[in-house]
Amino acid sequence: MTSETAQKANTPSSDQIRRAPKVLLHDHLDGGLRPGTIVELARASGYTQLPETDPAKLGVWFHEAADSGSLERYLETFSHTVGVMQSRESLVRVARECAEDLAEDGVVYAEVRYAPEQHLEGGLSLEEVVEAVNEGFREGERIARENGHRIRVGALLTAMRHAARALEIAELANRYRDLGVVGFDIAGAEAGHPPTRHLDAFEYLKRENNHFTIHAGEAFGLPSIWQALQWCGADRLGHGVRIIDDIQVHADGSVKLGRLASYVRDKRIPLELCPSSNLQTGAADSYAAHPIGLLRRLHFRATVNTDNRLMSHTSMSREFEHLVDAFGYTLDDMQWFSVNAMKSSFIPFDERLAMINDVIKPGYAELKSEWLFRQTTSTSDSATEEG
Ligand SMILES: O=c1[nH]cnc2c1ncn2[C@@H]1O[C@H](CO)[C@@H](O)[C@H]1O
Ligand SMILES: [Zn+2]
C-alpha cells in the first residue's frame, strides 16, 4: 500500500466519524433541544412567544437568529428554550432527549451544563430543577443502552455572570456532587461581566476541592482568560479561543508564545473549543481560519465541543466533519482530541483512565482496522496498490 492510500484509509468517512467514540465537555442543555420538543412543550405549557410553530421552520429560525456575529444577540434566542423549560416534566424530557441524541451521535461521555436559576418561574426550587435534570439524564442513558449505545452524562451547574447567585449555585453544585453533578461554570454575556465578580463562589469551590470551568476568551480577549485562571483558578476555559491573541506566528513559520499562552500550554489548561459557535458569534471567520488548527499543532490541551447544538445547527460529528474538511484530520487526530477531553473531564482519575483505555482507544483501533477488511471492487484497484 502506498503512503497515500494509507493516508486515505485513515481519513474518516462520515459514518466513521459518527461511530467514533467522542467526548463532549461543553454543551448547554438549553441550547440543544429538538425543535419538535420546543413546539410541543410550548403548546403544553401555554408559552405563546415562539417565533415559529412548525418544527422545521423553528429549527431554521434558531440557527439564523443566532448567526448574528454578536454573543449578546446569540444569547437572546435562549429566552424561547428556557421559556419552555419551567416544569419538572419538561426538564426531565429535555435532559432525556439530550442524552439520547448525544449517544446516537457516538458521544460516550458528556458534561452538559445549564443554569438552575433560569428554571424557577414555574415554582420549582433549585433542588427540584437539579433532580429533574438528573432523572432525565439517567433515563436517557438507560434508553441509549437499550438501543445499543453507551453514554455517561454528568451535569455542570452554571451561574449567570450578570446575576448575583453564583455562590448559591456553587453551594448547590457541591451539595449534588457525586449525585450527578460534576462541576460548576459561569456563562452569559462576557463583556462588562468579569469573572472576578464571582470570586466568592470560586473560592468556596476551591476550599471544597471541587471543580469548575469558566466561559472566558470567547467574546472578550486575554484579560478575561487571565482573570479566569489567575484570579479565579478555573480548571478549564470555556472556549478560551482568544488565547490566540497571545501567540505570534512569524512569516518564516516560527511561533512565539506570550506569557499567558505559555502558561496555558505548560499547565495543560483544557480549552473547550466550539468552532461552529465561534463562527456565529464572530470569534472566527471560517473553519479553516479557526485557531483550533494552530492550537492543535502547538499541542495545547485542545478539545472539540458543540456549545449549542440547536443554535449552531451542529453535533459532535458535524464539528469533526468540518475539522476533517478544513484541516485534513484523521482518526488519529480525532482520538487525540477525544483523549484530551477525557483527561480534562471532572470525573475521578481512575474513571477517566478506564474510559480512555477501555472505551476510547479500543473504539479508534477498531475503526482504524476497518481498511484491512474493506471490500475490493475490481482487479484494477489492487493493481494500482501494488507499488
Ligand atoms: O457560548 C456561550 N457563551 C456564553 N454564554 C452562553 C453560551 N452559550 C449559552 N450560554 C448561556 O448559558 C446559559 C445556561 O446554559 C444559557 O441560557 C445561555 O444564556
Ligand atoms: Zn457555552
Coordinates of C-alpha atoms and ligand atoms in Angstrom, one line a residue:
M1 CA 0.0 0.0 0.0
T2 CA 1.3 3.5 -0.9
S3 CA 1.5 6.0 1.9
E4 CA -1.1 8.0 0.0
T5 CA -3.5 5.1 0.3
A6 CA -2.6 4.7 4.0
Q7 CA -3.5 8.3 4.5
K8 CA -6.8 7.8 2.7
A9 CA -7.6 4.8 4.9
N10 CA -7.0 6.9 7.9
T11 CA -9.2 9.8 6.8
P12 CA -12.6 9.1 8.4
S13 CA -15.8 8.8 6.5
S14 CA -18.9 10.5 7.8
D15 CA -20.1 7.1 9.1
Q16 CA -16.8 6.5 10.9
I17 CA -16.9 10.0 12.4
R18 CA -20.3 9.2 13.8
R19 CA -19.3 5.8 15.1
A20 CA -16.0 7.1 16.6
P21 CA -16.2 7.4 20.5
K22 CA -16.4 11.1 21.2
V23 CA -16.1 13.1 24.4
L24 CA -18.0 16.4 24.9
L25 CA -17.2 18.8 27.7
H26 CA -19.1 22.0 26.6
D27 CA -22.7 21.6 25.7
H28 CA -25.7 23.7 27.0
L29 CA -28.8 21.7 27.9
D30 CA -31.0 24.8 27.0
G31 CA -29.0 25.1 23.7
G32 CA -29.7 21.5 22.4
L33 CA -33.5 21.0 22.4
R34 CA -35.1 19.2 19.4
P35 CA -37.3 21.8 17.6
G36 CA -40.3 19.5 17.7
T37 CA -39.9 19.2 21.5
I38 CA -39.9 23.0 21.9
V39 CA -43.1 23.2 19.9
E40 CA -44.8 20.5 22.0
L41 CA -43.6 21.9 25.3
A42 CA -44.8 25.4 24.3
R43 CA -48.2 24.1 23.5
A44 CA -48.5 22.1 26.7
S45 CA -47.4 25.0 28.9
G46 CA -49.2 27.8 27.2
Y47 CA -45.9 29.5 26.1
T48 CA -47.0 31.8 23.2
Q49 CA -43.8 33.7 22.3
L50 CA -42.3 31.2 19.8
P51 CA -41.4 32.9 16.5
E52 CA -42.5 29.7 14.5
T53 CA -44.7 26.8 15.4
D54 CA -43.5 24.5 12.6
P55 CA -40.6 22.4 13.9
A56 CA -38.5 22.6 10.7
K57 CA -39.0 26.4 10.4
L58 CA -38.3 26.8 14.1
G59 CA -35.0 25.0 13.8
V60 CA -34.0 27.3 10.9
W61 CA -35.1 30.3 12.9
F62 CA -32.8 29.5 15.8
H63 CA -29.9 29.0 13.6
E64 CA -30.4 32.2 11.6
A65 CA -31.2 34.3 14.6
A66 CA -28.1 33.0 16.4
D67 CA -26.0 33.7 13.3
S68 CA -25.6 37.3 14.2
G69 CA -22.0 38.0 14.7
S70 CA -22.6 39.0 18.3
L71 CA -22.7 36.9 21.5
E72 CA -25.4 39.2 23.0
R73 CA -27.8 38.5 20.1
Y74 CA -26.8 34.8 20.0
L75 CA -27.9 34.6 23.7
E76 CA -31.3 36.3 23.1
T77 CA -32.5 33.2 21.4
F78 CA -32.3 31.3 24.7
S79 CA -35.4 33.0 26.0
H80 CA -37.5 30.6 24.0
T81 CA -35.8 27.4 25.1
V82 CA -35.6 28.5 28.7
G83 CA -39.2 29.7 28.4
V84 CA -40.4 26.1 27.8
M85 CA -38.2 24.5 30.4
Q86 CA -40.0 25.6 33.6
S87 CA -41.7 22.4 34.8
R88 CA -40.3 19.1 36.2
E89 CA -41.7 17.2 33.2
S90 CA -40.2 19.5 30.6
L91 CA -36.7 19.3 32.3
V92 CA -36.8 15.5 32.6
R93 CA -37.8 15.3 28.9
V94 CA -35.2 17.7 27.6
A95 CA -32.4 16.0 29.6
R96 CA -33.5 12.5 28.5
E97 CA -33.6 13.5 24.8
C98 CA -30.2 15.3 25.2
A99 CA -28.6 12.0 26.5
E100 CA -30.3 10.0 23.7
D101 CA -29.3 12.4 20.9
L102 CA -25.7 12.5 22.1
A103 CA -25.5 8.7 22.4
E104 CA -27.0 8.3 18.9
D105 CA -24.2 10.6 17.7
G106 CA -21.5 8.4 19.2
V107 CA -20.7 10.5 22.3
V108 CA -19.6 8.2 25.1
Y109 CA -19.0 10.8 27.8
A110 CA -20.6 14.3 28.1
E111 CA -20.7 17.1 30.6
V112 CA -23.8 19.1 30.0
R113 CA -24.4 22.4 31.6
Y114 CA -27.4 24.6 32.4
A115 CA -28.3 27.4 34.8
P116 CA -30.7 26.2 37.5
E117 CA -31.6 29.8 38.4
Q118 CA -33.3 30.2 35.0
H119 CA -35.8 27.4 35.6
L120 CA -37.7 28.7 38.6
E121 CA -40.6 30.5 37.0
G122 CA -43.0 27.6 37.3
G123 CA -42.4 27.4 41.0
L124 CA -39.6 24.7 41.2
S125 CA -36.9 25.0 43.8
L126 CA -33.2 24.9 42.7
E127 CA -33.0 21.4 44.1
E128 CA -36.1 20.2 42.2
V129 CA -34.5 21.6 39.0
V130 CA -31.3 19.6 39.5
E131 CA -33.2 16.4 40.4
A132 CA -35.4 16.7 37.4
V133 CA -32.4 17.1 35.0
N134 CA -30.6 14.2 36.7
E135 CA -33.6 12.0 36.3
G136 CA -33.8 12.8 32.6
F137 CA -30.1 12.1 32.1
R138 CA -30.4 8.7 33.9
E139 CA -33.4 7.8 31.7
G140 CA -31.6 8.9 28.6
E141 CA -28.6 6.7 29.5
R142 CA -30.9 3.8 30.0
I143 CA -32.7 4.2 26.7
A144 CA -29.4 4.6 24.9
R145 CA -28.2 1.4 26.4
E146 CA -31.4 -0.4 25.2
N147 CA -30.6 0.9 21.7
G148 CA -27.1 -0.4 21.8
H149 CA -25.2 2.8 22.8
R150 CA -23.2 3.5 25.8
I151 CA -23.1 7.0 27.2
R152 CA -22.4 8.6 30.6
V153 CA -23.6 12.1 31.2
G154 CA -22.5 14.4 34.1
A155 CA -24.1 17.8 34.8
L156 CA -22.3 21.1 35.3
L157 CA -24.3 23.8 37.1
T158 CA -23.9 27.2 35.6
A159 CA -24.4 30.6 37.3
M160 CA -25.3 33.6 35.1
R161 CA -22.5 36.1 35.1
H162 CA -24.8 39.2 35.1
A163 CA -26.8 37.9 38.1
A164 CA -25.7 37.6 41.7
R165 CA -26.4 33.9 42.6
A166 CA -23.1 32.4 41.9
L167 CA -22.2 31.4 45.5
E168 CA -25.7 29.9 45.9
I169 CA -25.3 27.8 42.7
A170 CA -21.8 26.8 43.7
E171 CA -23.2 25.5 47.0
L172 CA -25.8 23.6 45.1
A173 CA -23.2 22.1 42.9
N174 CA -21.3 21.0 46.0
R175 CA -24.4 19.5 47.6
Y176 CA -25.1 17.4 44.5
R177 CA -21.5 16.3 44.0
D178 CA -21.4 12.5 43.4
L179 CA -25.1 12.8 42.8
G180 CA -25.0 13.5 39.1
V181 CA -23.3 17.0 39.2
V182 CA -19.6 17.0 38.4
G183 CA -18.8 20.7 38.5
F184 CA -19.6 24.4 38.1
D185 CA -19.4 27.1 35.4
I186 CA -20.4 30.7 34.7
A187 CA -21.9 31.8 31.4
G188 CA -23.7 34.7 29.8
A189 CA -22.5 37.9 28.2
E190 CA -18.8 38.3 28.7
A191 CA -18.0 41.9 28.0
G192 CA -18.7 44.0 31.1
H193 CA -19.2 41.0 33.4
P194 CA -15.7 39.9 34.5
P195 CA -15.5 36.5 36.3
T196 CA -13.9 38.2 39.4
R197 CA -17.4 39.5 40.3
H198 CA -18.0 35.9 41.4
L199 CA -14.8 35.3 43.4
D200 CA -16.6 34.2 46.5
A201 CA -18.1 31.3 44.5
F202 CA -14.8 30.2 43.1
E203 CA -13.0 30.5 46.4
Y204 CA -15.8 28.4 48.1
L205 CA -15.4 25.7 45.5
K206 CA -11.6 25.6 45.9
R207 CA -12.0 25.2 49.6
E208 CA -14.3 22.3 48.9
N209 CA -11.8 20.7 46.5
N210 CA -14.5 21.0 43.7
H211 CA -14.1 21.6 40.0
F212 CA -15.1 24.5 37.8
T213 CA -14.8 25.9 34.3
I214 CA -15.4 29.5 33.3
H215 CA -16.6 30.9 29.9
A216 CA -13.7 33.1 29.0
G217 CA -11.9 34.3 25.9
E218 CA -14.9 34.0 23.6
A219 CA -16.3 37.5 23.1
F220 CA -13.6 39.1 25.1
G221 CA -9.9 38.6 24.9
L222 CA -6.8 37.9 27.1
P223 CA -7.8 39.9 30.2
S224 CA -10.8 37.6 30.6
I225 CA -8.7 34.5 30.3
W226 CA -6.1 35.9 32.7
Q227 CA -8.7 36.6 35.3
A228 CA -10.4 33.3 34.9
L229 CA -7.1 31.5 35.5
Q230 CA -5.0 33.7 37.8
W231 CA -7.8 35.3 39.9
C232 CA -10.5 32.7 39.9
G233 CA -8.4 29.5 39.5
A234 CA -10.5 27.9 36.7
D235 CA -9.7 24.2 36.0
R236 CA -10.7 24.7 32.3
L237 CA -11.6 27.5 29.9
G238 CA -15.0 27.6 28.3
H239 CA -13.9 28.5 24.7
G240 CA -10.5 30.2 25.6
V241 CA -10.1 30.6 21.8
R242 CA -8.8 34.1 22.1
I243 CA -5.6 32.8 23.6
I244 CA -4.6 33.1 20.0
D245 CA -4.1 36.8 20.6
D246 CA -1.1 35.9 22.8
I247 CA 0.6 33.8 20.0
Q248 CA 2.7 35.4 17.3
V249 CA 3.2 33.5 14.1
H250 CA 6.1 34.9 12.0
A251 CA 6.5 34.9 8.3
D252 CA 9.1 32.1 8.4
G253 CA 6.6 29.9 10.3
S254 CA 8.2 30.2 13.7
V255 CA 5.9 30.8 16.6
K256 CA 6.3 32.8 19.8
L257 CA 4.0 32.4 22.8
G258 CA 3.4 35.2 25.2
R259 CA 3.5 34.6 29.0
L260 CA -0.2 33.8 29.3
A261 CA -0.3 31.4 26.3
S262 CA 2.8 29.7 27.6
Y263 CA 1.1 29.3 31.0
V264 CA -2.0 27.8 29.4
R265 CA 0.0 25.3 27.4
D266 CA 2.6 24.5 30.1
K267 CA -0.1 23.8 32.7
R268 CA -2.1 21.8 30.2
I269 CA -5.2 24.0 30.8
P270 CA -8.0 22.5 28.8
L271 CA -9.6 24.7 26.1
E272 CA -13.2 23.8 25.4
L273 CA -13.2 25.0 21.8
C274 CA -16.5 25.3 19.9
P275 CA -15.8 26.1 16.3
S276 CA -19.3 26.5 14.8
S277 CA -20.5 28.6 17.8
N278 CA -17.4 30.9 17.3
L279 CA -18.2 31.4 13.6
Q280 CA -21.7 32.6 14.7
T281 CA -20.6 35.0 17.4
G282 CA -17.7 36.4 15.4
A283 CA -14.8 34.9 17.2
A284 CA -13.6 33.2 14.0
D285 CA -14.2 33.8 10.3
S286 CA -14.1 30.2 8.9
Y287 CA -13.4 26.7 9.9
A288 CA -10.1 26.8 8.1
A289 CA -9.1 30.0 9.9
H290 CA -10.3 28.8 13.3
P291 CA -7.4 28.9 15.8
I292 CA -8.0 25.2 16.6
G293 CA -5.7 24.3 13.7
L294 CA -2.8 26.2 15.2
L295 CA -3.6 25.2 18.8
R296 CA -3.7 21.5 17.9
R297 CA -0.3 21.9 16.1
L298 CA 1.2 23.6 19.1
H299 CA -0.1 20.8 21.4
F300 CA -2.3 22.9 23.6
R301 CA -4.8 20.8 25.5
A302 CA -7.5 21.4 22.9
T303 CA -10.9 19.8 22.9
V304 CA -13.8 19.9 20.4
N305 CA -17.3 20.8 21.5
T306 CA -20.7 21.7 20.3
D307 CA -21.7 24.6 22.7
N308 CA -25.3 24.8 21.5
R309 CA -26.5 22.1 19.1
L310 CA -29.8 23.8 18.3
M311 CA -28.5 27.4 17.7
S312 CA -25.4 26.3 15.9
H313 CA -27.2 23.5 14.0
T314 CA -24.5 21.1 14.9
S315 CA -23.5 17.8 16.7
M316 CA -20.1 16.4 17.7
S317 CA -20.0 14.5 14.4
R318 CA -20.7 17.7 12.4
E319 CA -18.0 19.6 14.3
F320 CA -15.5 16.9 13.4
E321 CA -16.7 16.8 9.8
H322 CA -15.9 20.5 9.5
L323 CA -12.5 20.0 11.0
V324 CA -11.7 17.0 8.8
D325 CA -12.6 19.1 5.8
A326 CA -10.7 22.1 6.9
F327 CA -7.5 20.5 8.3
G328 CA -7.4 17.0 6.8
Y329 CA -7.7 15.5 10.3
T330 CA -7.5 11.7 10.6
L331 CA -8.9 9.2 13.1
D332 CA -5.6 9.7 15.0
D333 CA -6.4 13.4 15.3
M334 CA -10.0 12.6 16.4
Q335 CA -8.6 10.2 19.0
W336 CA -6.1 12.9 20.2
F337 CA -9.0 15.3 20.8
S338 CA -11.1 12.7 22.5
V339 CA -8.4 11.6 24.8
N340 CA -7.6 15.2 25.6
A341 CA -11.2 15.8 26.5
M342 CA -11.5 12.7 28.6
K343 CA -8.3 13.6 30.5
S344 CA -9.8 17.0 31.2
S345 CA -13.2 15.8 32.5
F346 CA -14.3 16.4 36.1
I347 CA -14.9 12.7 37.0
P348 CA -12.3 10.8 39.1
F349 CA -8.9 10.0 37.6
D350 CA -9.4 6.2 37.6
E351 CA -12.7 6.5 35.8
R352 CA -11.2 8.8 33.2
L353 CA -8.3 6.4 32.6
A354 CA -10.7 3.5 32.2
M355 CA -12.8 5.4 29.7
I356 CA -9.6 6.2 27.7
N357 CA -8.1 2.7 27.9
D358 CA -11.3 0.5 27.7
V359 CA -13.6 2.6 25.5
I360 CA -11.9 5.3 23.5
K361 CA -8.6 3.7 22.4
P362 CA -10.3 0.3 21.5
G363 CA -13.0 2.2 19.6
Y364 CA -10.5 4.0 17.4
A365 CA -8.4 0.9 17.0
E366 CA -11.5 -0.9 15.7
L367 CA -12.2 1.9 13.2
K368 CA -8.6 2.2 12.1
S369 CA -8.5 -1.5 11.3
E370 CA -11.5 -1.4 9.0
W371 CA -9.4 -0.8 5.9
L372 CA -7.9 -4.2 6.4
F373 CA -11.3 -5.8 5.8
R374 CA -12.6 -3.5 3.1
Q375 CA -14.2 -5.0 0.0
T376 CA -12.2 -4.7 -3.1
T377 CA -14.4 -4.0 -6.1
S378 CA -12.1 -4.5 -9.1
T379 CA -8.8 -6.0 -10.1
S380 CA -7.5 -2.7 -11.3
D381 CA -7.8 -1.4 -7.7
S382 CA -5.4 -4.0 -6.4
A383 CA -3.1 -3.4 -9.4
T384 CA -2.6 0.2 -8.5
E385 CA -1.9 -0.6 -4.9
E386 CA 1.0 -2.9 -5.6
G387 CA 3.7 -0.4 -6.0
Ligands
LIG1 O1 -21.3 30.4 24.2 C1 -21.8 30.9 25.2 N1 -21.3 31.9 25.9 C2 -21.8 32.4 27.0 N2 -23.0 32.0 27.5 C3 -23.6 31.1 26.8 C4 -23.1 30.5 25.7 N3 -24.0 29.5 25.3 C5 -25.0 29.6 26.1 N4 -24.8 30.5 27.1 C6 -25.7 30.8 28.2 O2 -25.6 29.8 29.2 C7 -26.9 29.7 29.7 C8 -27.0 28.4 30.5 O3 -26.9 27.2 29.7 C9 -27.8 29.8 28.5 O4 -29.2 30.1 28.9 C10 -27.1 31.0 27.8 O5 -27.6 32.2 28.3
ZN2 ZN -21.0 27.9 26.1

